[in-house]
Amino acid sequence: MESKPTCREASVVEPEETTEKDSTFDRRRRIIGAICGPLCALLVWITPIEGLTPEAHKLLAIMTLVALWWISEPIPIPVTSLVGPTLCVVCNVVKMKEAFAAFANPMIFLFMGGFIIAKAMMVNGLDKRIAYGIISMKWVGDSPRRIFLAIGLACMLCSGWISNTATAAMMFPIALGLLEAIREMLAANGRTIHLRTYKYATGLMLMTAYACSIGGVLTPIGTPPNIIMLGFLSELSDIHISFFQWMVWGLVAMVIYFIIAYVVLSRMFPSDVEHIAGAQDFIRSKVKELGHWTTAQKNTLIAFLVAVILWVTPGFLNIFLGHDSEVLTTYNRLFPEAIAAMIGALLLFFLPADAKWSRMTLSWQEAVAGVEWGTLLLFGGGLAMGGMMYATGLSGWIGDQIIGMMGGNPSELLLVAVFCVMSLLLSELTSHTAATNMIGPLAIGAAVSAGFSPVPVAVGVALSASLGFMLPVSTPPNAIVYASGYIPITKMIKTGVYIDFIGIAAVTLPIVLYLVELIL
């Protein structure tokens, strides 16, 4: 006799059906984008536009193609990022050296160093040790509300330093294990539940995804939109924002975003039990599996702390010695953020993982596998296109058009709010990295045209791009937890709408309009 599928086995059915629907939608989107992208670009090319130089006009046509292909993805997004600069050379917009110079931007090496350090944390198990260390604390116990909070904190703090996607992939099975402990505990007490319809299961899955995205705003390397907007500020406006400055804004944003998400999710998806028998045993067994600290884990922690100390030292030197200090100037010249990242990453290849020196903390093969080359290409392509928009005057022209549509003299609040919402909505439908590449130059150009500092709107765009909580396709963490089958799409949309717009109104706008200018 066939046995009835378990709850976990049954949960596989819905994601497979959903994946088929998603793949049909994606296929149509790619076909439409492949056709409409070149047609729209050609239409822009042949349409006379006053106020644009020939180079800016051709660049606008190329940007139209690139933007549509970033959204529709008929070819991989990183490849599209190479198509743009290549077409700019072929169409004589700029020379090759200028078109591809952005791919050697120091910000790329900052990101690369962060990727390598994050990979070492994953390979050597430091990330799991940190995550289990948080959820095994005594204050967590077996309370569902505290477990809910601890899972969120672990996701949030880890994703501030390593990939949001990697953090979600790591925390997802931990959350599933805790839910299984709940199911078994209730079954032992004579109550049968189906996790796909259990409110607390939905809330815990959503917390896992949302906290991973929220944690990314903490540091410049936490998520691509942060580093992209810092790169645009440097390239287009010659404004340098330090690692420490970003962390001040990011910490405030992260904490308040998390509080909003926790309140919304805990109220919408409360637990119906006071204690989860077996939860502590599950967590304790997982901590025991980690064993004692290994030499590789200690070395990885040392390399990570060296990078962090080098990143935040300028902020403290600025506080205690002043921004005109010769010590600070010398330090910034010798240890800029990218060099700090590379020092931390390179240490991993010098610190032996055992007494025999038979292997180092990280191998080259592991490091190469840990670098998200596609993200680096997308970042470089975005910087290249943004730099060319500025050099040809296209960004200024687009900024003037946007300001004109706002009545010619918009307030800074309106300007920032419009671009924050644009960044949020576009991030819901496509890669937040691609969305930031598209919105970033326009936001900075519009701010400069209106006579405002470009820093608040740039920070606003980056923070808003991380608030993609409404759809499974919005962020990889959303997609990962949605595959559990425990999250009805209507619930994700509803909670996403609440957190997205409360976050922009209560956090993003106040931070970028007041805290950013205060720190600057």
Short mmCIF file of C-alpha atoms in Angstrom, two decimals:
data_model
loop_
_atom_site.label_atom_id
_atom_site.label_comp_id
_atom_site.label_asym_id
_atom_site.label_seq_id
_atom_site.Cartn_x
_atom_site.Cartn_y
_atom_site.Cartn_z
CA MET A 1 0.00 0.00 0.00
CA GLU A 2 1.29 3.42 -0.89
CA SER A 3 2.05 5.64 2.05
CA LYS A 4 0.64 9.14 2.18
CA PRO A 5 3.30 11.73 1.32
CA THR A 6 4.68 13.61 4.25
CA CYS A 7 4.26 17.32 4.67
CA ARG A 8 7.74 17.99 3.34
CA GLU A 9 7.25 15.68 0.35
CA ALA A 10 3.90 17.27 -0.45
CA SER A 11 5.46 20.71 -0.37
CA VAL A 12 7.50 19.87 -3.43
CA VAL A 13 4.45 19.81 -5.71
CA GLU A 14 3.48 23.45 -5.49
CA PRO A 15 6.94 24.92 -6.19
CA GLU A 16 7.31 22.70 -9.27
CA GLU A 17 3.99 23.93 -10.65
CA THR A 18 4.91 27.50 -9.80
CA THR A 19 8.34 27.10 -11.39
CA GLU A 20 6.70 25.95 -14.62
CA LYS A 21 4.47 29.03 -14.61
CA ASP A 22 7.44 31.25 -13.83
CA SER A 23 9.50 29.70 -16.62
CA THR A 24 6.68 30.34 -19.12
CA PHE A 25 6.51 33.97 -18.01
CA ASP A 26 10.29 34.31 -18.16
CA ARG A 27 10.43 32.75 -21.61
CA ARG A 28 7.86 35.19 -22.96
CA ARG A 29 9.62 38.07 -21.25
CA ARG A 30 12.92 37.14 -22.86
CA ILE A 31 11.40 36.77 -26.33
CA ILE A 32 9.59 40.12 -26.10
CA GLY A 33 12.75 41.80 -24.77
CA ALA A 34 14.94 40.30 -27.49
CA ILE A 35 12.65 41.79 -30.14
CA CYS A 36 11.60 45.08 -28.54
CA GLY A 37 15.09 46.03 -27.27
CA PRO A 38 16.71 46.52 -30.70
CA LEU A 39 13.51 47.98 -32.20
CA CYS A 40 13.19 50.62 -29.45
CA ALA A 41 16.90 51.42 -29.69
CA LEU A 42 16.60 51.86 -33.46
CA LEU A 43 13.56 54.10 -32.99
CA VAL A 44 15.52 56.33 -30.58
CA TRP A 45 18.47 56.35 -33.00
CA ILE A 46 16.43 57.65 -35.97
CA THR A 47 14.29 60.11 -33.98
CA PRO A 48 15.67 63.69 -33.95
CA ILE A 49 16.14 64.92 -30.38
CA GLU A 50 17.02 68.54 -29.67
CA GLY A 51 19.63 69.37 -27.07
CA LEU A 52 21.71 66.22 -27.53
CA THR A 53 25.13 65.94 -29.13
CA PRO A 54 25.52 63.15 -31.73
CA GLU A 55 27.48 61.09 -29.19
CA ALA A 56 24.82 61.56 -26.50
CA HIS A 57 22.07 60.68 -28.98
CA LYS A 58 23.78 57.44 -29.96
CA LEU A 59 24.45 56.65 -26.30
CA LEU A 60 20.75 57.16 -25.50
CA ALA A 61 19.85 54.56 -28.14
CA ILE A 62 22.40 52.12 -26.74
CA MET A 63 21.18 52.77 -23.18
CA THR A 64 17.63 52.00 -24.33
CA LEU A 65 18.76 48.62 -25.59
CA VAL A 66 20.82 47.87 -22.49
CA ALA A 67 18.05 48.91 -20.08
CA LEU A 68 15.41 46.80 -21.82
CA TRP A 69 17.72 43.80 -21.93
CA TRP A 70 18.63 44.24 -18.27
CA ILE A 71 14.91 44.05 -17.47
CA SER A 72 13.88 41.28 -19.87
CA GLU A 73 17.13 39.21 -19.78
CA PRO A 74 17.14 37.71 -23.31
CA ILE A 75 20.84 37.20 -22.65
CA PRO A 76 22.50 37.02 -19.21
CA ILE A 77 22.59 40.39 -17.43
CA PRO A 78 26.44 40.43 -17.13
CA VAL A 79 26.71 39.86 -20.89
CA THR A 80 24.39 42.81 -21.52
CA SER A 81 26.74 44.86 -19.33
CA LEU A 82 29.52 44.09 -21.83
CA VAL A 83 27.30 44.74 -24.85
CA GLY A 84 26.80 48.40 -23.85
CA PRO A 85 30.45 49.52 -23.74
CA THR A 86 31.24 47.42 -26.82
CA LEU A 87 28.51 49.11 -28.87
CA CYS A 88 29.70 52.51 -27.62
CA VAL A 89 33.12 51.85 -29.16
CA VAL A 90 31.67 50.44 -32.40
CA CYS A 91 29.31 53.42 -32.74
CA ASN A 92 32.13 55.90 -32.03
CA VAL A 93 30.58 57.28 -28.84
CA VAL A 94 33.91 57.04 -26.98
CA LYS A 95 37.27 55.36 -27.49
CA MET A 96 37.88 51.86 -26.18
CA LYS A 97 40.09 52.92 -23.29
CA GLU A 98 37.37 55.23 -21.98
CA ALA A 99 34.61 52.68 -22.52
CA PHE A 100 36.26 49.92 -20.48
CA ALA A 101 38.20 51.96 -17.91
CA ALA A 102 35.42 51.49 -15.33
CA PHE A 103 36.08 47.73 -15.21
CA ALA A 104 39.29 48.54 -13.31
CA ASN A 105 37.55 50.83 -10.83
CA PRO A 106 38.89 50.35 -7.26
CA MET A 107 35.33 49.61 -6.10
CA ILE A 108 35.48 46.36 -8.08
CA PHE A 109 38.49 45.24 -6.04
CA LEU A 110 36.68 46.22 -2.84
CA PHE A 111 33.86 43.92 -3.88
CA MET A 112 36.27 41.20 -5.01
CA GLY A 113 38.05 41.22 -1.66
CA GLY A 114 34.70 41.00 0.11
CA PHE A 115 33.68 38.04 -2.04
CA ILE A 116 36.90 36.17 -1.25
CA ILE A 117 36.59 36.76 2.51
CA ALA A 118 32.94 35.66 2.38
CA LYS A 119 33.90 32.50 0.49
CA ALA A 120 36.47 31.64 3.14
CA MET A 121 33.81 32.07 5.84
CA MET A 122 31.55 29.65 3.96
CA VAL A 123 34.23 27.08 3.07
CA ASN A 124 35.61 26.94 6.60
CA GLY A 125 32.23 27.01 8.33
CA LEU A 126 32.67 30.34 10.11
CA ASP A 127 29.33 31.59 8.81
CA LYS A 128 27.43 28.63 10.32
CA ARG A 129 29.32 28.99 13.58
CA ILE A 130 28.22 32.61 13.82
CA ALA A 131 24.61 31.80 12.84
CA TYR A 132 24.24 28.89 15.27
CA GLY A 133 26.01 30.92 17.91
CA ILE A 134 23.25 33.52 17.72
CA ILE A 135 20.26 31.15 17.76
CA SER A 136 21.77 28.96 20.51
CA MET A 137 22.04 31.84 23.00
CA LYS A 138 20.30 31.26 26.33
CA TRP A 139 17.82 34.10 25.86
CA VAL A 140 16.40 32.35 22.78
CA GLY A 141 15.38 29.13 24.50
CA ASP A 142 12.38 27.33 23.02
CA SER A 143 10.12 30.38 22.66
CA PRO A 144 8.70 30.66 19.11
CA ARG A 145 8.83 34.46 19.21
CA ARG A 146 12.45 34.46 20.32
CA ILE A 147 13.41 31.81 17.77
CA PHE A 148 11.69 33.96 15.15
CA LEU A 149 13.76 36.94 16.31
CA ALA A 150 17.01 34.95 16.55
CA ILE A 151 16.68 33.53 13.02
CA GLY A 152 16.13 37.05 11.72
CA LEU A 153 19.13 38.42 13.62
CA ALA A 154 21.39 35.63 12.39
CA CYS A 155 20.32 36.20 8.78
CA MET A 156 20.66 39.95 9.09
CA LEU A 157 24.09 40.05 10.71
CA CYS A 158 25.61 37.44 8.37
CA SER A 159 24.26 39.07 5.21
CA GLY A 160 25.90 42.37 6.14
CA TRP A 161 29.23 40.78 5.25
CA ILE A 162 28.51 37.87 2.91
CA SER A 163 26.15 37.44 -0.03
CA ASN A 164 22.43 37.74 0.75
CA THR A 165 21.86 34.68 -1.44
CA ALA A 166 24.51 32.61 0.34
CA THR A 167 23.11 33.61 3.72
CA ALA A 168 19.59 32.61 2.68
CA ALA A 169 20.84 29.28 1.33
CA MET A 170 22.65 28.64 4.62
CA MET A 171 19.76 29.66 6.91
CA PHE A 172 16.97 28.05 4.88
CA PRO A 173 17.64 24.44 6.02
CA ILE A 174 18.09 25.65 9.61
CA ALA A 175 14.62 27.26 9.52
CA LEU A 176 13.17 24.13 7.90
CA GLY A 177 14.66 22.00 10.65
CA LEU A 178 13.09 24.16 13.34
CA LEU A 179 9.71 23.96 11.63
CA GLU A 180 10.01 20.18 11.47
CA ALA A 181 10.71 20.19 15.22
CA ILE A 182 7.50 22.15 15.73
CA ARG A 183 5.52 19.70 13.61
CA GLU A 184 6.92 16.70 15.51
CA MET A 185 6.26 18.34 18.88
CA LEU A 186 2.64 19.06 18.02
CA ALA A 187 2.20 15.56 16.56
CA ALA A 188 3.48 14.08 19.84
CA ASN A 189 0.76 16.06 21.62
CA GLY A 190 -1.91 14.65 19.32
CA ARG A 191 -2.18 17.59 16.94
CA THR A 192 -1.46 17.30 13.23
CA ILE A 193 -0.49 20.40 11.27
CA HIS A 194 0.40 20.98 7.63
CA LEU A 195 3.32 23.36 7.41
CA ARG A 196 2.14 24.75 4.08
CA THR A 197 -0.94 26.18 5.81
CA TYR A 198 0.65 26.88 9.21
CA LYS A 199 0.90 30.63 9.81
CA TYR A 200 4.10 30.50 11.85
CA ALA A 201 5.85 28.52 9.10
CA THR A 202 4.97 31.22 6.57
CA GLY A 203 6.23 33.94 8.90
CA LEU A 204 9.51 32.15 9.67
CA MET A 205 10.22 31.59 5.96
CA LEU A 206 9.49 35.22 5.14
CA MET A 207 11.65 36.41 8.04
CA THR A 208 14.53 34.30 6.72
CA ALA A 209 14.28 35.92 3.28
CA TYR A 210 13.58 39.48 4.37
CA ALA A 211 16.29 39.59 7.05
CA CYS A 212 18.89 38.50 4.48
CA SER A 213 17.97 41.44 2.25
CA ILE A 214 17.74 43.86 5.18
CA GLY A 215 21.18 42.92 6.48
CA GLY A 216 22.72 43.76 3.12
CA VAL A 217 22.26 47.49 3.71
CA LEU A 218 24.71 47.50 6.65
CA THR A 219 27.98 47.77 4.71
CA PRO A 220 29.07 48.88 1.23
CA ILE A 221 29.91 45.25 0.40
CA GLY A 222 26.67 43.87 1.86
CA THR A 223 24.76 44.03 -1.42
CA PRO A 224 25.59 45.26 -4.95
CA PRO A 225 23.32 48.38 -4.98
CA ASN A 226 25.38 49.92 -2.16
CA ILE A 227 28.71 49.67 -3.93
CA ILE A 228 27.17 50.63 -7.28
CA MET A 229 25.81 53.92 -5.95
CA LEU A 230 29.10 54.69 -4.18
CA GLY A 231 30.83 54.03 -7.50
CA PHE A 232 28.47 56.37 -9.33
CA LEU A 233 29.05 59.11 -6.76
CA SER A 234 32.79 58.74 -7.22
CA GLU A 235 32.68 58.54 -11.03
CA LEU A 236 30.00 61.12 -11.78
CA SER A 237 30.35 63.62 -8.94
CA ASP A 238 33.86 63.02 -7.56
CA ILE A 239 32.36 62.41 -4.11
CA HIS A 240 33.95 59.75 -1.90
CA ILE A 241 31.85 58.12 0.81
CA SER A 242 33.89 56.15 3.33
CA PHE A 243 33.10 52.65 4.58
CA PHE A 244 32.51 54.10 8.05
CA GLN A 245 30.08 56.77 6.80
CA TRP A 246 28.02 54.19 4.95
CA MET A 247 27.94 51.93 7.99
CA VAL A 248 26.46 54.75 10.11
CA TRP A 249 23.55 55.13 7.67
CA GLY A 250 23.34 51.42 6.99
CA LEU A 251 23.23 50.46 10.68
CA VAL A 252 20.33 52.83 11.39
CA ALA A 253 18.46 51.70 8.27
CA MET A 254 19.09 48.02 8.98
CA VAL A 255 17.88 48.18 12.58
CA ILE A 256 14.68 50.08 11.80
CA TYR A 257 13.92 48.01 8.68
CA PHE A 258 14.33 44.89 10.82
CA ILE A 259 12.04 46.21 13.56
CA ILE A 260 9.37 46.99 10.95
CA ALA A 261 9.69 43.54 9.38
CA TYR A 262 9.64 41.80 12.76
CA VAL A 263 6.53 43.66 13.96
CA VAL A 264 4.64 43.12 10.69
CA LEU A 265 5.53 39.43 10.38
CA SER A 266 5.06 38.52 14.06
CA ARG A 267 1.61 40.11 14.05
CA MET A 268 0.51 38.58 10.76
CA PHE A 269 1.96 35.13 11.42
CA PRO A 270 1.97 34.51 15.20
CA SER A 271 2.74 31.17 16.77
CA ASP A 272 -0.09 29.33 18.50
CA VAL A 273 2.18 27.63 21.03
CA GLU A 274 4.21 29.09 23.88
CA HIS A 275 7.12 26.66 23.68
CA ILE A 276 8.65 24.45 21.00
CA ALA A 277 9.71 21.21 22.64
CA GLY A 278 12.70 19.82 20.81
CA ALA A 279 13.87 23.11 19.33
CA GLN A 280 16.75 23.46 21.79
CA ASP A 281 17.79 19.84 21.20
CA PHE A 282 17.81 20.45 17.45
CA ILE A 283 19.94 23.59 17.77
CA ARG A 284 22.24 21.95 20.32
CA SER A 285 22.83 18.99 18.01
CA LYS A 286 23.71 21.31 15.14
CA VAL A 287 26.17 23.25 17.30
CA LYS A 288 27.73 19.95 18.41
CA GLU A 289 28.18 18.91 14.78
CA LEU A 290 30.37 21.98 14.25
CA GLY A 291 32.92 20.62 16.72
CA HIS A 292 35.75 22.74 18.09
CA TRP A 293 37.11 25.82 16.39
CA THR A 294 39.46 24.82 13.60
CA THR A 295 42.67 26.63 12.68
CA ALA A 296 41.07 27.61 9.36
CA GLN A 297 38.10 29.17 11.13
CA LYS A 298 40.39 31.15 13.44
CA ASN A 299 42.47 32.34 10.48
CA THR A 300 39.34 33.38 8.58
CA LEU A 301 38.12 35.34 11.58
CA ILE A 302 41.52 37.07 11.82
CA ALA A 303 41.48 38.03 8.12
CA PHE A 304 37.90 39.27 8.41
CA LEU A 305 38.65 41.36 11.52
CA VAL A 306 41.77 42.84 9.88
CA ALA A 307 39.67 44.00 6.93
CA VAL A 308 36.93 45.41 9.18
CA ILE A 309 39.43 47.27 11.37
CA LEU A 310 41.11 48.78 8.31
CA TRP A 311 37.69 49.78 6.95
CA VAL A 312 36.43 51.56 10.05
CA THR A 313 39.70 53.11 11.30
CA PRO A 314 39.36 56.25 9.11
CA GLY A 315 35.99 56.98 10.72
CA PHE A 316 37.50 56.97 14.20
CA LEU A 317 40.52 58.99 13.06
CA ASN A 318 38.10 61.54 11.64
CA ILE A 319 36.20 61.71 14.94
CA PHE A 320 39.25 62.07 17.18
CA LEU A 321 41.74 63.94 14.93
CA GLY A 322 39.48 65.81 12.51
CA HIS A 323 39.01 65.45 8.76
CA ASP A 324 42.01 67.69 8.02
CA SER A 325 44.39 65.53 10.04
CA GLU A 326 47.64 64.60 8.29
CA VAL A 327 47.42 61.15 9.89
CA LEU A 328 43.99 60.59 8.33
CA THR A 329 45.15 61.84 4.93
CA THR A 330 48.16 59.51 4.99
CA TYR A 331 46.06 56.58 6.14
CA ASN A 332 43.49 57.08 3.38
CA ARG A 333 46.28 57.22 0.81
CA LEU A 334 47.91 54.00 2.04
CA PHE A 335 44.82 52.00 3.02
CA PRO A 336 41.79 52.94 0.92
CA GLU A 337 38.77 50.61 1.24
CA ALA A 338 39.73 48.47 -1.76
CA ILE A 339 43.24 47.88 -0.39
CA ALA A 340 41.82 47.01 3.03
CA ALA A 341 39.60 44.39 1.39
CA MET A 342 42.48 42.97 -0.60
CA ILE A 343 44.74 42.79 2.48
CA GLY A 344 42.09 40.78 4.33
CA ALA A 345 41.56 38.53 1.31
CA LEU A 346 45.27 38.00 0.64
CA LEU A 347 45.92 37.01 4.24
CA LEU A 348 43.80 33.92 3.61
CA PHE A 349 46.45 32.64 1.19
CA PHE A 350 49.31 33.18 3.68
CA LEU A 351 47.81 31.75 6.88
CA PRO A 352 48.29 27.94 7.10
CA ALA A 353 45.26 25.83 7.99
CA ASP A 354 47.33 23.15 9.76
CA ALA A 355 50.63 22.75 11.57
CA LYS A 356 52.25 21.01 8.59
CA TRP A 357 51.55 23.94 6.27
CA SER A 358 50.07 21.42 3.82
CA ARG A 359 47.29 23.81 2.87
CA MET A 360 46.38 27.43 3.43
CA THR A 361 43.16 28.84 4.84
CA LEU A 362 41.74 29.27 1.33
CA SER A 363 42.82 27.69 -1.93
CA TRP A 364 42.89 29.53 -5.23
CA GLN A 365 40.23 27.22 -6.67
CA GLU A 366 37.92 28.02 -3.74
CA ALA A 367 38.57 31.72 -4.07
CA VAL A 368 37.83 31.76 -7.80
CA ALA A 369 34.59 29.88 -7.18
CA GLY A 370 33.64 32.41 -4.53
CA VAL A 371 33.96 35.52 -6.70
CA GLU A 372 30.69 36.44 -8.38
CA TRP A 373 32.26 37.41 -11.69
CA GLY A 374 28.90 38.20 -13.24
CA THR A 375 28.20 40.75 -10.52
CA LEU A 376 31.59 42.37 -11.06
CA LEU A 377 30.95 42.60 -14.81
CA LEU A 378 27.51 44.05 -14.19
CA PHE A 379 29.00 46.56 -11.78
CA GLY A 380 31.74 47.52 -14.23
CA GLY A 381 29.29 47.79 -17.11
CA GLY A 382 26.96 49.99 -15.08
CA LEU A 383 29.80 52.30 -14.07
CA ALA A 384 30.99 52.44 -17.68
CA MET A 385 27.58 53.40 -19.03
CA GLY A 386 27.03 55.90 -16.23
CA GLY A 387 30.42 57.51 -16.82
CA MET A 388 29.73 57.83 -20.53
CA MET A 389 26.32 59.37 -19.81
CA TYR A 390 28.07 62.02 -17.74
CA ALA A 391 30.91 62.59 -20.24
CA THR A 392 28.56 63.03 -23.22
CA GLY A 393 26.10 65.24 -21.31
CA LEU A 394 23.31 62.67 -21.56
CA SER A 395 22.80 62.40 -17.80
CA GLY A 396 22.46 66.19 -17.51
CA TRP A 397 19.93 66.26 -20.34
CA ILE A 398 17.86 63.45 -18.80
CA GLY A 399 18.09 65.17 -15.42
CA ASP A 400 16.73 68.38 -16.93
CA GLN A 401 13.83 66.46 -18.50
CA ILE A 402 12.98 64.81 -15.18
CA ILE A 403 13.13 68.11 -13.32
CA GLY A 404 10.92 69.66 -16.02
CA MET A 405 8.31 66.92 -15.52
CA MET A 406 8.35 67.70 -11.78
CA GLY A 407 7.42 71.30 -12.42
CA GLY A 408 10.90 72.77 -12.83
CA ASN A 409 11.57 73.41 -9.15
CA PRO A 410 10.85 70.28 -7.07
CA SER A 411 11.65 69.98 -3.40
CA GLU A 412 14.44 67.65 -2.38
CA LEU A 413 11.89 65.49 -0.56
CA LEU A 414 9.87 65.00 -3.76
CA LEU A 415 12.98 64.27 -5.82
CA VAL A 416 14.29 61.67 -3.39
CA ALA A 417 10.86 60.10 -2.91
CA VAL A 418 10.29 59.70 -6.65
CA PHE A 419 13.61 57.97 -7.23
CA CYS A 420 13.24 55.79 -4.13
CA VAL A 421 9.87 54.53 -5.37
CA MET A 422 11.24 54.06 -8.91
CA SER A 423 14.16 52.04 -7.52
CA LEU A 424 11.84 49.94 -5.36
CA LEU A 425 9.33 49.14 -8.10
CA LEU A 426 11.99 48.31 -10.67
CA SER A 427 13.80 46.10 -8.14
CA GLU A 428 10.58 44.15 -7.62
CA LEU A 429 10.50 43.21 -11.30
CA THR A 430 14.16 42.72 -12.18
CA SER A 431 17.57 42.31 -10.59
CA HIS A 432 18.14 45.00 -7.96
CA THR A 433 21.67 45.30 -9.31
CA ALA A 434 20.41 46.05 -12.82
CA ALA A 435 17.73 48.37 -11.42
CA THR A 436 20.36 50.38 -9.54
CA ASN A 437 22.51 50.62 -12.66
CA MET A 438 19.55 52.07 -14.55
CA ILE A 439 18.18 54.43 -11.90
CA GLY A 440 21.49 55.56 -10.36
CA PRO A 441 22.83 57.85 -13.11
CA LEU A 442 19.38 59.34 -13.68
CA ALA A 443 18.94 60.10 -9.97
CA ILE A 444 22.35 61.73 -9.66
CA GLY A 445 21.84 63.71 -12.89
CA ALA A 446 18.44 64.95 -11.73
CA ALA A 447 19.77 65.97 -8.32
CA VAL A 448 22.63 67.94 -9.87
CA SER A 449 20.24 69.60 -12.37
CA ALA A 450 17.98 70.64 -9.47
CA GLY A 451 20.91 72.07 -7.52
CA PHE A 452 20.88 69.46 -4.75
CA SER A 453 23.67 67.29 -3.40
CA PRO A 454 23.56 63.92 -5.19
CA VAL A 455 24.46 61.99 -2.02
CA PRO A 456 20.99 61.76 -0.38
CA VAL A 457 19.25 60.55 -3.53
CA ALA A 458 22.09 58.10 -4.25
CA VAL A 459 21.82 56.58 -0.77
CA GLY A 460 18.03 56.51 -1.10
CA VAL A 461 18.20 54.59 -4.38
CA ALA A 462 20.59 52.02 -2.89
CA LEU A 463 18.52 51.49 0.27
CA SER A 464 15.24 51.27 -1.66
CA ALA A 465 16.67 48.70 -4.07
CA SER A 466 17.13 46.34 -1.10
CA LEU A 467 13.41 46.52 -0.25
CA GLY A 468 12.26 44.00 -2.85
CA PHE A 469 9.90 41.95 -0.70
CA MET A 470 6.75 41.54 -2.76
CA LEU A 471 7.50 38.77 -5.26
CA PRO A 472 9.59 35.57 -5.42
CA VAL A 473 11.46 36.99 -8.42
CA SER A 474 12.38 40.20 -6.58
CA THR A 475 15.43 38.80 -4.78
CA PRO A 476 17.23 35.42 -4.61
CA PRO A 477 16.38 35.04 -0.87
CA ASN A 478 12.69 35.43 -1.73
CA ALA A 479 12.97 32.76 -4.41
CA ILE A 480 14.85 30.38 -2.11
CA VAL A 481 12.27 30.43 0.69
CA TYR A 482 9.31 30.49 -1.71
CA ALA A 483 10.48 27.12 -3.00
CA SER A 484 9.61 25.64 0.42
CA GLY A 485 5.93 25.73 -0.53
CA TYR A 486 5.09 27.30 2.83
CA ILE A 487 4.48 30.81 1.47
CA PRO A 488 1.28 31.62 -0.45
CA ILE A 489 2.07 34.24 -3.09
CA THR A 490 -0.74 36.48 -1.81
CA LYS A 491 0.87 36.53 1.66
CA MET A 492 4.25 37.48 0.23
CA ILE A 493 2.74 40.31 -1.79
CA LYS A 494 0.70 41.62 1.14
CA THR A 495 3.55 41.62 3.66
CA GLY A 496 5.95 42.93 1.01
CA VAL A 497 3.73 45.93 0.28
CA TYR A 498 3.51 46.80 3.98
CA ILE A 499 7.22 46.55 4.67
CA ASP A 500 8.31 48.17 1.38
CA PHE A 501 6.31 51.34 1.71
CA ILE A 502 6.51 51.68 5.49
CA GLY A 503 10.27 51.25 5.07
CA ILE A 504 10.55 54.01 2.47
CA ALA A 505 8.30 56.44 4.36
CA ALA A 506 9.59 55.78 7.88
CA VAL A 507 13.23 54.91 7.26
CA THR A 508 14.68 55.67 3.84
CA LEU A 509 13.42 59.23 3.41
CA PRO A 510 14.28 60.45 6.96
CA ILE A 511 17.73 58.84 6.77
CA VAL A 512 18.71 60.27 3.40
CA LEU A 513 17.27 63.72 4.06
CA TYR A 514 18.54 64.24 7.61
CA LEU A 515 21.07 61.67 8.80
CA VAL A 516 23.06 61.64 5.53
CA GLU A 517 23.46 65.41 5.49
CA LEU A 518 24.27 65.40 9.22
CA ILE A 519 27.10 62.89 8.76
CA LEU A 520 28.44 64.66 5.68
#
